[in-house]
mmCIF file of C-alpha atoms in Angstrom:
data_model
loop_
_atom_site.group_PDB
_atom_site.id
_atom_site.type_symbol
_atom_site.label_atom_id
_atom_site.label_comp_id
_atom_site.label_asym_id
_atom_site.label_seq_id
_atom_site.Cartn_x
_atom_site.Cartn_y
_atom_site.Cartn_z
ATOM 1 C CA MET A 15 89.593 -82.074 197.924
ATOM 2 C CA PHE A 16 86.907 -79.658 199.099
ATOM 3 C CA ALA A 17 87.474 -75.922 198.795
ATOM 4 C CA GLU A 18 87.950 -74.024 202.027
ATOM 5 C CA GLU A 19 85.047 -71.810 203.030
ATOM 6 C CA TYR A 20 85.803 -68.371 204.475
ATOM 7 C CA TYR A 21 82.488 -67.266 205.968
ATOM 8 C CA CYS A 22 83.853 -64.645 208.352
ATOM 9 C CA LEU A 23 86.422 -63.371 205.886
ATOM 10 C CA VAL A 24 83.906 -62.863 203.079
ATOM 11 C CA ALA A 25 81.503 -61.159 205.483
ATOM 12 C CA SER A 26 84.300 -58.753 206.448
ATOM 13 C CA LEU A 27 85.385 -57.865 202.901
ATOM 14 C CA LYS A 28 82.932 -54.995 202.803
ATOM 15 C CA GLU A 29 84.505 -53.641 205.988
ATOM 16 C CA TYR A 30 87.950 -53.773 204.385
ATOM 17 C CA ALA A 31 86.619 -51.692 201.521
ATOM 18 C CA LEU A 32 84.898 -49.228 203.830
ATOM 19 C CA ASP A 33 88.152 -48.633 205.675
ATOM 20 C CA ALA A 34 89.681 -47.322 202.452
ATOM 21 C CA ASP A 35 89.406 -43.848 200.966
ATOM 22 C CA THR A 36 88.958 -43.931 197.198
ATOM 23 C CA LYS A 37 91.376 -41.019 196.877
ATOM 24 C CA GLY A 38 94.081 -43.377 198.062
ATOM 25 C CA PHE A 39 92.395 -46.762 197.811
ATOM 26 C CA ASP A 40 94.820 -49.170 199.469
ATOM 27 C CA ALA A 41 94.367 -52.365 197.476
ATOM 28 C CA ALA A 42 97.715 -53.682 198.745
ATOM 29 C CA ALA A 43 96.558 -53.401 202.381
ATOM 30 C CA ILE A 44 93.334 -55.253 201.563
ATOM 31 C CA ARG A 45 95.353 -58.011 199.886
ATOM 32 C CA THR A 46 97.661 -58.255 202.918
ATOM 33 C CA SER A 47 94.678 -58.604 205.266
ATOM 34 C CA ILE A 48 93.254 -61.382 203.113
ATOM 35 C CA LEU A 49 96.574 -63.228 202.880
ATOM 36 C CA GLU A 50 96.672 -63.396 206.679
ATOM 37 C CA GLU A 51 93.354 -65.245 206.726
ATOM 38 C CA VAL A 52 93.486 -67.774 203.884
ATOM 39 C CA SER A 53 95.235 -71.145 203.672
ATOM 40 C CA LYS A 54 98.739 -71.494 202.215
ATOM 41 C CA ARG A 55 97.345 -73.026 199.044
ATOM 42 C CA ASP A 56 94.834 -70.231 198.559
ATOM 43 C CA ALA A 57 97.488 -67.628 199.412
ATOM 44 C CA ARG A 58 99.502 -68.926 196.454
ATOM 45 C CA ALA A 59 96.529 -68.245 194.183
ATOM 46 C CA VAL A 60 96.203 -64.707 195.557
ATOM 47 C CA ARG A 61 99.900 -64.009 194.992
ATOM 48 C CA LEU A 62 99.739 -65.462 191.501
ATOM 49 C CA LEU A 63 96.820 -63.165 190.655
ATOM 50 C CA TYR A 64 99.027 -60.207 191.601
ATOM 51 C CA GLY A 65 101.961 -61.719 189.738
ATOM 52 C CA TYR A 66 100.753 -59.927 186.615
ATOM 53 C CA TYR A 67 101.835 -56.644 188.161
ATOM 54 C CA ASP A 68 105.220 -58.147 189.051
ATOM 55 C CA CYS A 69 105.647 -58.972 185.370
ATOM 56 C CA GLU A 70 104.700 -55.417 184.419
ATOM 57 C CA ASN A 71 107.289 -54.123 186.859
ATOM 58 C CA ILE A 72 109.969 -56.549 185.670
ATOM 59 C CA ALA A 73 109.440 -55.466 182.060
ATOM 60 C CA ALA A 74 109.704 -51.802 183.066
ATOM 61 C CA LEU A 75 112.773 -52.375 185.223
ATOM 62 C CA ARG A 76 114.577 -54.370 182.566
ATOM 63 C CA ALA A 77 113.818 -51.665 179.967
ATOM 64 C CA GLY A 78 115.090 -48.929 182.266
ATOM 65 C CA ARG A 79 111.677 -47.329 182.773
ATOM 66 C CA PRO A 80 110.955 -45.813 186.216
ATOM 67 C CA ALA A 81 107.325 -46.996 186.365
ATOM 68 C CA HIS A 82 106.481 -49.363 189.236
ATOM 69 C CA ASN A 83 102.945 -50.599 189.921
ATOM 70 C CA PRO A 84 102.490 -50.829 193.731
ATOM 71 C CA LEU A 85 100.014 -53.687 193.296
ATOM 72 C CA GLY A 86 102.873 -56.105 192.596
ATOM 73 C CA ASN A 87 103.913 -58.640 195.220
ATOM 74 C CA LEU A 88 107.533 -57.465 195.188
ATOM 75 C CA SER A 89 109.081 -54.053 195.710
ATOM 76 C CA HIS A 90 111.361 -52.331 193.210
ATOM 77 C CA GLU A 91 114.408 -53.383 195.235
ATOM 78 C CA GLU A 92 113.215 -56.983 195.532
ATOM 79 C CA LEU A 93 112.678 -57.169 191.775
ATOM 80 C CA GLU A 94 116.185 -55.862 191.149
ATOM 81 C CA GLU A 95 117.433 -58.851 193.143
ATOM 82 C CA GLU A 96 115.115 -61.197 191.253
ATOM 83 C CA LEU A 97 116.569 -60.041 187.945
ATOM 84 C CA LYS A 98 120.004 -61.065 189.214
ATOM 85 C CA ARG A 99 118.908 -64.303 190.859
ATOM 86 C CA PRO A 100 115.213 -65.304 190.607
ATOM 87 C CA ARG A 101 114.055 -67.066 193.759
ATOM 88 C CA ARG A 102 110.593 -65.749 194.664
ATOM 89 C CA LEU A 103 108.863 -65.588 191.306
ATOM 90 C CA PRO A 104 106.787 -68.459 189.828
ATOM 91 C CA GLU A 105 109.154 -70.990 188.262
ATOM 92 C CA GLY A 106 107.997 -70.390 184.685
ATOM 93 C CA VAL A 107 108.558 -66.656 185.029
ATOM 94 C CA ALA A 108 111.918 -67.199 186.746
ATOM 95 C CA ARG A 109 112.967 -69.511 183.911
ATOM 96 C CA VAL A 110 112.363 -66.735 181.396
ATOM 97 C CA LEU A 111 114.529 -64.336 183.407
ATOM 98 C CA ARG A 112 117.345 -66.881 183.613
ATOM 99 C CA ALA A 113 117.113 -67.709 179.915
ATOM 100 C CA TYR A 114 117.336 -64.093 178.777
ATOM 101 C CA ALA A 115 120.139 -63.390 181.235
ATOM 102 C CA ASP A 116 122.097 -66.353 179.820
ATOM 103 C CA PRO A 117 120.976 -67.201 176.250
ATOM 104 C CA GLU A 118 123.505 -70.036 176.167
ATOM 105 C CA GLY A 119 122.411 -71.547 179.462
ATOM 106 C CA GLU A 120 120.261 -74.566 180.250
ATOM 107 C CA ASP A 121 117.023 -72.581 180.648
ATOM 108 C CA ALA A 122 117.378 -71.117 177.150
ATOM 109 C CA GLU A 123 116.834 -74.622 175.785
ATOM 110 C CA THR A 124 113.155 -74.393 176.775
ATOM 111 C CA VAL A 125 112.615 -70.645 176.245
ATOM 112 C CA ASP A 126 112.621 -69.019 172.813
ATOM 113 C CA THR A 127 114.860 -66.030 173.509
ATOM 114 C CA ALA A 128 114.449 -64.852 169.905
ATOM 115 C CA ARG A 129 111.031 -63.520 170.903
ATOM 116 C CA ARG A 130 110.568 -60.153 172.556
ATOM 117 C CA PHE A 131 111.227 -60.448 176.266
ATOM 118 C CA GLU A 132 107.756 -59.199 177.228
ATOM 119 C CA LYS A 133 106.012 -61.828 175.088
ATOM 120 C CA ALA A 134 107.992 -64.618 176.728
ATOM 121 C CA LEU A 135 107.524 -63.137 180.214
ATOM 122 C CA PHE A 136 103.758 -62.728 180.058
ATOM 123 C CA GLY A 137 103.372 -66.007 178.171
ATOM 124 C CA ALA A 138 105.091 -67.744 181.088
ATOM 125 C CA TYR A 139 102.880 -65.911 183.589
ATOM 126 C CA TYR A 140 99.658 -66.965 181.876
ATOM 127 C CA ALA A 141 100.929 -70.544 181.620
ATOM 128 C CA GLU A 142 101.446 -70.553 185.404
ATOM 129 C CA CYS A 143 97.871 -69.326 185.898
ATOM 130 C CA ALA A 144 96.530 -71.993 183.529
ATOM 131 C CA ALA A 145 98.076 -74.650 185.796
ATOM 132 C CA SER A 146 96.621 -73.153 189.001
ATOM 133 C CA LYS A 147 94.353 -75.245 191.214
ATOM 134 C CA SER A 148 92.005 -72.262 191.450
ATOM 135 C CA ARG A 149 89.204 -72.529 188.903
ATOM 136 C CA PHE A 150 88.642 -68.773 188.997
ATOM 137 C CA LEU A 151 92.310 -67.987 188.370
ATOM 138 C CA ARG A 152 92.460 -70.378 185.402
ATOM 139 C CA GLU A 153 89.345 -68.922 183.798
ATOM 140 C CA TRP A 154 90.164 -65.315 184.678
ATOM 141 C CA SER A 155 93.692 -65.487 183.255
ATOM 142 C CA SER A 156 92.394 -67.056 180.036
ATOM 143 C CA PHE A 157 89.840 -64.252 179.703
ATOM 144 C CA ASP A 158 92.377 -61.551 180.598
ATOM 145 C CA ARG A 159 94.923 -62.807 178.079
ATOM 146 C CA THR A 160 92.304 -62.933 175.319
ATOM 147 C CA LEU A 161 90.974 -59.465 176.167
ATOM 148 C CA ARG A 162 94.458 -57.962 176.100
ATOM 149 C CA ASN A 163 95.323 -59.827 172.899
ATOM 150 C CA VAL A 164 92.195 -58.598 171.117
ATOM 151 C CA ALA A 165 92.874 -54.996 172.171
ATOM 152 C CA ALA A 166 96.530 -55.294 171.122
ATOM 153 C CA ALA A 167 95.585 -56.863 167.780
ATOM 154 C CA VAL A 168 93.102 -54.086 166.975
ATOM 155 C CA THR A 169 95.701 -51.445 167.846
ATOM 156 C CA ALA A 170 98.400 -53.199 165.803
ATOM 157 C CA ARG A 171 96.130 -53.549 162.773
ATOM 158 C CA ALA A 172 95.264 -49.833 162.897
ATOM 159 C CA ALA A 173 98.972 -48.969 163.081
ATOM 160 C CA GLY A 174 99.907 -51.320 160.252
ATOM 161 C CA ARG A 175 101.937 -53.586 162.522
ATOM 162 C CA ALA A 176 102.002 -57.374 162.424
ATOM 163 C CA VAL A 177 99.547 -58.779 164.971
ATOM 164 C CA GLU A 178 101.857 -61.686 165.811
ATOM 165 C CA GLU A 179 104.324 -59.172 167.238
ATOM 166 C CA VAL A 180 101.953 -58.065 169.985
ATOM 167 C CA VAL A 181 99.813 -61.050 171.031
ATOM 168 C CA VAL A 182 100.845 -63.299 173.916
ATOM 169 C CA GLY A 183 100.663 -67.068 174.070
ATOM 170 C CA ASP A 184 99.223 -69.488 171.557
ATOM 171 C CA GLY A 185 96.015 -71.396 170.834
ATOM 172 C CA ASP A 186 93.114 -71.082 168.418
ATOM 173 C CA ILE A 187 92.150 -67.511 169.320
ATOM 174 C CA VAL A 188 95.716 -66.242 168.977
ATOM 175 C CA SER A 189 95.998 -67.989 165.603
ATOM 176 C CA GLN A 190 92.730 -66.400 164.510
ATOM 177 C CA LEU A 191 93.921 -62.948 165.541
ATOM 178 C CA CYS A 192 97.113 -63.407 163.535
ATOM 179 C CA ARG A 193 95.501 -64.858 160.387
ATOM 180 C CA SER A 194 92.071 -63.323 159.970
ATOM 181 C CA SER A 195 91.393 -60.214 157.905
ATOM 182 C CA ALA A 196 87.778 -59.967 159.097
ATOM 183 C CA SER A 197 86.789 -56.832 161.017
ATOM 184 C CA ASP A 198 86.102 -58.954 164.110
ATOM 185 C CA PHE A 199 88.960 -61.405 163.387
ATOM 186 C CA GLY A 200 86.253 -64.031 162.895
ATOM 187 C CA LEU A 201 85.761 -64.203 166.671
ATOM 188 C CA ARG A 202 82.231 -62.810 167.084
ATOM 189 C CA GLY A 203 80.756 -66.240 167.722
ATOM 190 C CA GLU A 204 83.532 -67.302 170.067
ATOM 191 C CA VAL A 205 84.416 -64.216 172.114
ATOM 192 C CA SER A 206 81.259 -62.500 173.355
ATOM 193 C CA TYR A 207 82.929 -59.171 174.110
ATOM 194 C CA VAL A 208 84.994 -58.854 170.925
ATOM 195 C CA ASP A 209 82.757 -56.156 169.404
ATOM 196 C CA ALA A 210 82.837 -54.105 172.608
ATOM 197 C CA VAL A 211 86.649 -54.209 172.723
ATOM 198 C CA ILE A 212 87.011 -53.335 169.039
ATOM 199 C CA ALA A 213 84.591 -50.422 169.433
ATOM 200 C CA ALA A 214 86.407 -49.147 172.538
ATOM 201 C CA VAL A 215 89.789 -49.247 170.808
ATOM 202 C CA ASN A 216 88.717 -47.964 167.386
ATOM 203 C CA ASP A 217 85.965 -45.502 168.165
ATOM 204 C CA GLU A 218 87.116 -43.877 171.386
ATOM 205 C CA GLN A 219 89.668 -41.081 171.004
ATOM 206 C CA ASN A 220 89.724 -40.325 174.721
ATOM 207 C CA LEU A 221 92.270 -42.707 176.244
ATOM 208 C CA LEU A 222 90.671 -42.700 179.702
ATOM 209 C CA GLU A 223 87.226 -43.364 178.249
ATOM 210 C CA LYS A 224 88.615 -46.255 176.211
ATOM 211 C CA GLU A 225 90.271 -47.772 179.282
ATOM 212 C CA HIS A 226 87.099 -47.296 181.301
ATOM 213 C CA LYS A 227 85.033 -49.187 178.724
ATOM 214 C CA ILE A 228 87.511 -52.074 178.713
ATOM 215 C CA ASP A 229 87.667 -52.170 182.517
ATOM 216 C CA ARG A 230 83.874 -52.453 182.615
ATOM 217 C CA ILE A 231 84.221 -55.647 180.589
ATOM 218 C CA ARG A 232 86.815 -56.887 183.101
ATOM 219 C CA TRP A 233 84.609 -56.017 186.067
ATOM 220 C CA ASN A 234 81.571 -57.818 184.673
ATOM 221 C CA GLU A 235 83.614 -60.919 183.811
ATOM 222 C CA ALA A 236 85.183 -61.067 187.279
ATOM 223 C CA ALA A 237 81.740 -60.926 188.880
ATOM 224 C CA GLU A 238 80.272 -63.474 186.473
ATOM 225 C CA LEU A 239 83.070 -66.001 186.982
ATOM 226 C CA ALA A 240 82.234 -66.129 190.700
ATOM 227 C CA THR A 241 78.436 -65.979 190.388
ATOM 228 C CA PHE A 242 77.928 -69.250 192.253
ATOM 229 C CA ASP A 243 80.903 -68.926 194.586
ATOM 230 C CA TYR A 244 79.986 -67.447 197.939
ATOM 231 C CA PHE A 245 82.689 -68.082 200.512
ATOM 232 C CA ASP A 246 85.600 -69.809 198.767
ATOM 233 C CA ILE A 247 88.836 -68.545 197.230
ATOM 234 C CA ASN A 248 87.096 -67.937 193.901
ATOM 235 C CA ALA A 249 84.798 -65.368 195.528
ATOM 236 C CA ILE A 250 87.788 -63.701 197.169
ATOM 237 C CA LEU A 251 89.808 -63.573 193.945
ATOM 238 C CA SER A 252 86.827 -62.075 192.106
ATOM 239 C CA TYR A 253 86.602 -59.432 194.807
ATOM 240 C CA LEU A 254 90.322 -58.666 194.541
ATOM 241 C CA VAL A 255 90.114 -58.206 190.769
ATOM 242 C CA ARG A 256 87.433 -55.576 191.325
ATOM 243 C CA VAL A 257 89.401 -53.978 194.172
ATOM 244 C CA ASN A 258 92.323 -53.582 191.782
ATOM 245 C CA ILE A 259 90.095 -51.907 189.202
ATOM 246 C CA VAL A 260 88.820 -49.494 191.868
ATOM 247 C CA ALA A 261 92.413 -48.749 192.885
ATOM 248 C CA ARG A 262 93.399 -48.025 189.302
ATOM 249 C CA TRP A 263 90.559 -45.568 188.760
ATOM 250 C CA ALA A 264 91.061 -43.933 192.131
ATOM 251 C CA ARG A 265 94.448 -42.896 190.699
ATOM 252 C CA LEU A 266 93.309 -42.084 187.158
ATOM 253 C CA ASP A 267 89.951 -40.413 187.741
ATOM 254 C CA VAL A 268 88.645 -39.696 191.243
ATOM 255 C CA ALA A 269 84.985 -39.462 190.190
ATOM 256 C CA ARG A 270 85.042 -42.802 188.399
ATOM 257 C CA GLY A 271 87.013 -44.351 191.239
ATOM 258 C CA ARG A 272 84.280 -43.251 193.641
ATOM 259 C CA GLU A 273 81.609 -44.641 191.318
ATOM 260 C CA LEU A 274 83.308 -48.038 191.116
ATOM 261 C CA PHE A 275 83.904 -48.018 194.868
ATOM 262 C CA ALA A 276 80.158 -47.574 195.433
ATOM 263 C CA ARG A 277 79.411 -50.359 192.976
ATOM 264 C CA LEU A 278 81.827 -52.689 194.760
ATOM 265 C CA LEU A 279 80.062 -52.086 198.065
ATOM 266 C CA ARG A 280 76.648 -52.661 196.496
ATOM 267 C CA GLU A 281 77.731 -55.938 194.944
ATOM 268 C CA LEU A 282 79.477 -57.227 198.048
ATOM 269 C CA ASP A 283 77.279 -57.677 201.069
ATOM 270 C CA GLY A 284 78.291 -60.510 203.389
ATOM 271 C CA LYS A 285 74.879 -60.629 205.049
ATOM 272 C CA GLU A 286 73.142 -61.006 201.701
ATOM 273 C CA LEU A 287 75.585 -63.769 200.688
ATOM 274 C CA ILE A 288 74.823 -65.693 203.864
ATOM 275 C CA GLU A 289 71.083 -65.363 203.267
ATOM 276 C CA ASN A 290 71.480 -66.556 199.662
ATOM 277 C CA LYS A 291 73.495 -69.562 200.813
ATOM 278 C CA GLN A 292 70.810 -70.724 203.227
#
């Protein structure tokens, strides 16, 4: 099956960005505009990308924390209903909610409820992404999980905590993070950005500066994963990842938000994409 091409939509993405003010960058409105234009199949990939924020919000809600990331697909009230009766979340994520709500129920037979809830929740989310038909979403979620696991492992090691308590999912890299005593967890030849993450976590005392360094790694990876995608859903998902980073920094640091906003506009030029395609 051939991927759908969104020539007009991609050409208009820059306009969506220009309509936003970085002081209140409305990533949710941009996502809504895109969802109105893409196919049902591609809309599922977009919603799954934003499902990470739903998981963040579920974890906060279940723990009684007031935090709610507006980038999630579902509102605070909708998530309260999902906790009681999951119907709108991806099936793997919904299964985790049902299993922890009823440890003796049928779903608990396939979910290890002895693990921390957050580990099971995000593990299920990344498993859903790994099964996506979107090549970008599969590769992005694998990268994102590894990046977060490396950062969590470095932090845990510095605090004297067991790494296996904080990493999500399984596989060779997770096993390496849990077993290795090497400064780079023995991953330098396998994970190109491992040194940059370790340096950001270990050497940077300023929390915002540390997060900015890690988000630069995310930004570059999102752009690289869609290098040869011009008008398909992969290009749009790459754009949305960067929109979300702009939105985050518009809230955390106005100057950096403005800087990233300018970079987004430089990198995204529909006219230039069309010329490159020809």
